[in-house]
Amino acid sequence: MKITIIGASSGVGLLAVQQALAKGHHVTTLSRTMGALPQHPRLTKVTGSATSAADLSRVLPGAEAVLITVGTTKKNATPLFSDTARALLEATATVPFAARC
């Protein structure tokens, strides 16, 4: 399976990358940082922002599954999640997916 993981550099996202690779899946990630991501022949790492429709459009084509695992350590209010949702809606309006329900 071809899986795209948005927000894959730590926490749940990093664990999802590790488990997907261990199960034999091809994984594409979109993260602001790449330091913690492993080197692997089935892993494609893309630097970018989950809040950018242009960046999302680079990693969504061909995906059979998309996991959104963005997070923040900020304790105060942040528009991260609503901005990510807005960018996803914009990006998916024009991106062909490998499979649709």
mmCIF file of C-alpha atoms in Angstrom:
data_model
loop_
_atom_site.group_PDB
_atom_site.id
_atom_site.type_symbol
_atom_site.label_atom_id
_atom_site.label_comp_id
_atom_site.label_asym_id
_atom_site.label_seq_id
_atom_site.Cartn_x
_atom_site.Cartn_y
_atom_site.Cartn_z
ATOM 1 C CA MET A 1 0.000 0.000 0.000
ATOM 2 C CA LYS A 2 1.131 3.573 -0.674
ATOM 3 C CA ILE A 3 0.654 5.637 2.480
ATOM 4 C CA THR A 4 1.203 9.368 2.885
ATOM 5 C CA ILE A 5 1.792 10.616 6.426
ATOM 6 C CA ILE A 6 1.438 14.338 7.115
ATOM 7 C CA GLY A 7 3.325 15.428 10.244
ATOM 8 C CA ALA A 8 5.638 12.429 10.460
ATOM 9 C CA SER A 9 8.717 13.739 12.240
ATOM 10 C CA SER A 10 7.774 12.854 15.820
ATOM 11 C CA GLY A 11 5.212 11.278 18.098
ATOM 12 C CA VAL A 12 2.371 9.342 16.521
ATOM 13 C CA GLY A 13 3.486 10.280 13.005
ATOM 14 C CA LEU A 14 6.988 8.892 13.447
ATOM 15 C CA LEU A 15 5.622 5.717 15.010
ATOM 16 C CA ALA A 16 3.190 5.335 12.080
ATOM 17 C CA VAL A 17 6.094 5.669 9.628
ATOM 18 C CA GLN A 18 8.099 3.018 11.445
ATOM 19 C CA GLN A 19 5.176 0.591 11.640
ATOM 20 C CA ALA A 20 4.110 1.100 8.019
ATOM 21 C CA LEU A 21 7.646 0.442 6.779
ATOM 22 C CA ALA A 22 7.911 -2.645 9.010
ATOM 23 C CA LYS A 23 4.699 -3.960 7.404
ATOM 24 C CA GLY A 24 6.168 -3.510 3.915
ATOM 25 C CA HIS A 25 4.267 -0.387 2.828
ATOM 26 C CA HIS A 26 5.644 2.439 0.693
ATOM 27 C CA VAL A 27 5.517 5.662 2.702
ATOM 28 C CA THR A 28 5.697 9.306 1.684
ATOM 29 C CA THR A 29 6.015 11.864 4.453
ATOM 30 C CA LEU A 30 5.453 15.603 4.652
ATOM 31 C CA SER A 31 7.174 17.261 7.598
ATOM 32 C CA ARG A 32 8.925 20.495 8.447
ATOM 33 C CA THR A 33 11.921 18.541 9.781
ATOM 34 C CA MET A 34 13.456 15.246 8.691
ATOM 35 C CA GLY A 35 16.051 14.527 11.384
ATOM 36 C CA ALA A 36 14.202 11.728 13.176
ATOM 37 C CA LEU A 37 12.945 9.974 10.044
ATOM 38 C CA PRO A 38 14.832 6.800 9.163
ATOM 39 C CA GLN A 39 16.640 6.092 5.917
ATOM 40 C CA HIS A 40 14.678 3.415 4.076
ATOM 41 C CA PRO A 41 14.292 2.376 0.431
ATOM 42 C CA ARG A 42 10.478 2.534 0.669
ATOM 43 C CA LEU A 43 10.435 5.974 2.334
ATOM 44 C CA THR A 44 10.128 9.249 0.424
ATOM 45 C CA LYS A 45 10.680 12.304 2.615
ATOM 46 C CA VAL A 46 9.332 15.690 1.547
ATOM 47 C CA THR A 47 10.049 18.861 3.494
ATOM 48 C CA GLY A 48 7.044 21.146 3.722
ATOM 49 C CA SER A 49 4.133 22.410 5.749
ATOM 50 C CA ALA A 50 0.794 20.752 6.453
ATOM 51 C CA THR A 51 -0.789 24.192 6.193
ATOM 52 C CA SER A 52 0.346 24.681 2.582
ATOM 53 C CA ALA A 53 -1.983 23.377 -0.133
ATOM 54 C CA ALA A 54 0.943 23.472 -2.572
ATOM 55 C CA ASP A 55 3.073 21.270 -0.296
ATOM 56 C CA LEU A 56 0.186 18.867 0.293
ATOM 57 C CA SER A 57 -0.412 18.637 -3.460
ATOM 58 C CA ARG A 58 3.149 17.346 -3.848
ATOM 59 C CA VAL A 59 2.609 14.325 -1.569
ATOM 60 C CA LEU A 60 -1.018 13.319 -2.138
ATOM 61 C CA PRO A 61 -1.002 11.994 -5.741
ATOM 62 C CA GLY A 62 -0.966 8.209 -5.802
ATOM 63 C CA ALA A 63 -1.713 7.822 -2.094
ATOM 64 C CA GLU A 64 -3.979 4.920 -1.190
ATOM 65 C CA ALA A 65 -4.208 6.123 2.420
ATOM 66 C CA VAL A 66 -3.414 9.452 4.076
ATOM 67 C CA LEU A 67 -2.711 9.845 7.786
ATOM 68 C CA ILE A 68 -2.830 13.313 9.322
ATOM 69 C CA THR A 69 -0.674 13.297 12.457
ATOM 70 C CA VAL A 70 0.191 16.979 12.876
ATOM 71 C CA GLY A 71 0.743 18.233 16.378
ATOM 72 C CA THR A 72 2.101 21.099 18.379
ATOM 73 C CA THR A 73 3.782 21.663 21.706
ATOM 74 C CA LYS A 74 2.240 25.120 22.025
ATOM 75 C CA LYS A 75 0.063 25.492 25.101
ATOM 76 C CA ASN A 76 -1.870 28.510 23.811
ATOM 77 C CA ALA A 77 -4.441 28.641 21.034
ATOM 78 C CA THR A 78 -3.116 27.813 17.569
ATOM 79 C CA PRO A 79 -4.752 27.767 14.135
ATOM 80 C CA LEU A 80 -2.622 24.743 13.108
ATOM 81 C CA PHE A 81 -5.479 22.263 12.878
ATOM 82 C CA SER A 82 -7.981 24.524 11.126
ATOM 83 C CA ASP A 83 -5.263 25.782 8.764
ATOM 84 C CA THR A 84 -4.284 22.193 7.972
ATOM 85 C CA ALA A 85 -7.914 21.254 7.295
ATOM 86 C CA ARG A 86 -8.331 24.266 5.001
ATOM 87 C CA ALA A 87 -5.166 23.394 3.069
ATOM 88 C CA LEU A 88 -6.240 19.754 2.740
ATOM 89 C CA LEU A 89 -9.598 20.755 1.307
ATOM 90 C CA GLU A 90 -7.890 23.009 -1.205
ATOM 91 C CA ALA A 91 -5.277 20.410 -2.163
ATOM 92 C CA THR A 92 -7.700 17.508 -2.509
ATOM 93 C CA ALA A 93 -10.016 19.453 -4.771
ATOM 94 C CA THR A 94 -7.557 18.979 -7.628
ATOM 95 C CA VAL A 95 -5.353 15.991 -6.685
ATOM 96 C CA PRO A 96 -6.184 12.560 -8.102
ATOM 97 C CA PHE A 97 -6.020 9.807 -5.505
ATOM 98 C CA ALA A 98 -5.146 6.200 -6.267
ATOM 99 C CA ALA A 99 -8.396 5.031 -4.681
ATOM 100 C CA ARG A 100 -11.523 6.833 -3.609
ATOM 101 C CA CYS A 101 -14.354 5.530 -1.461
#
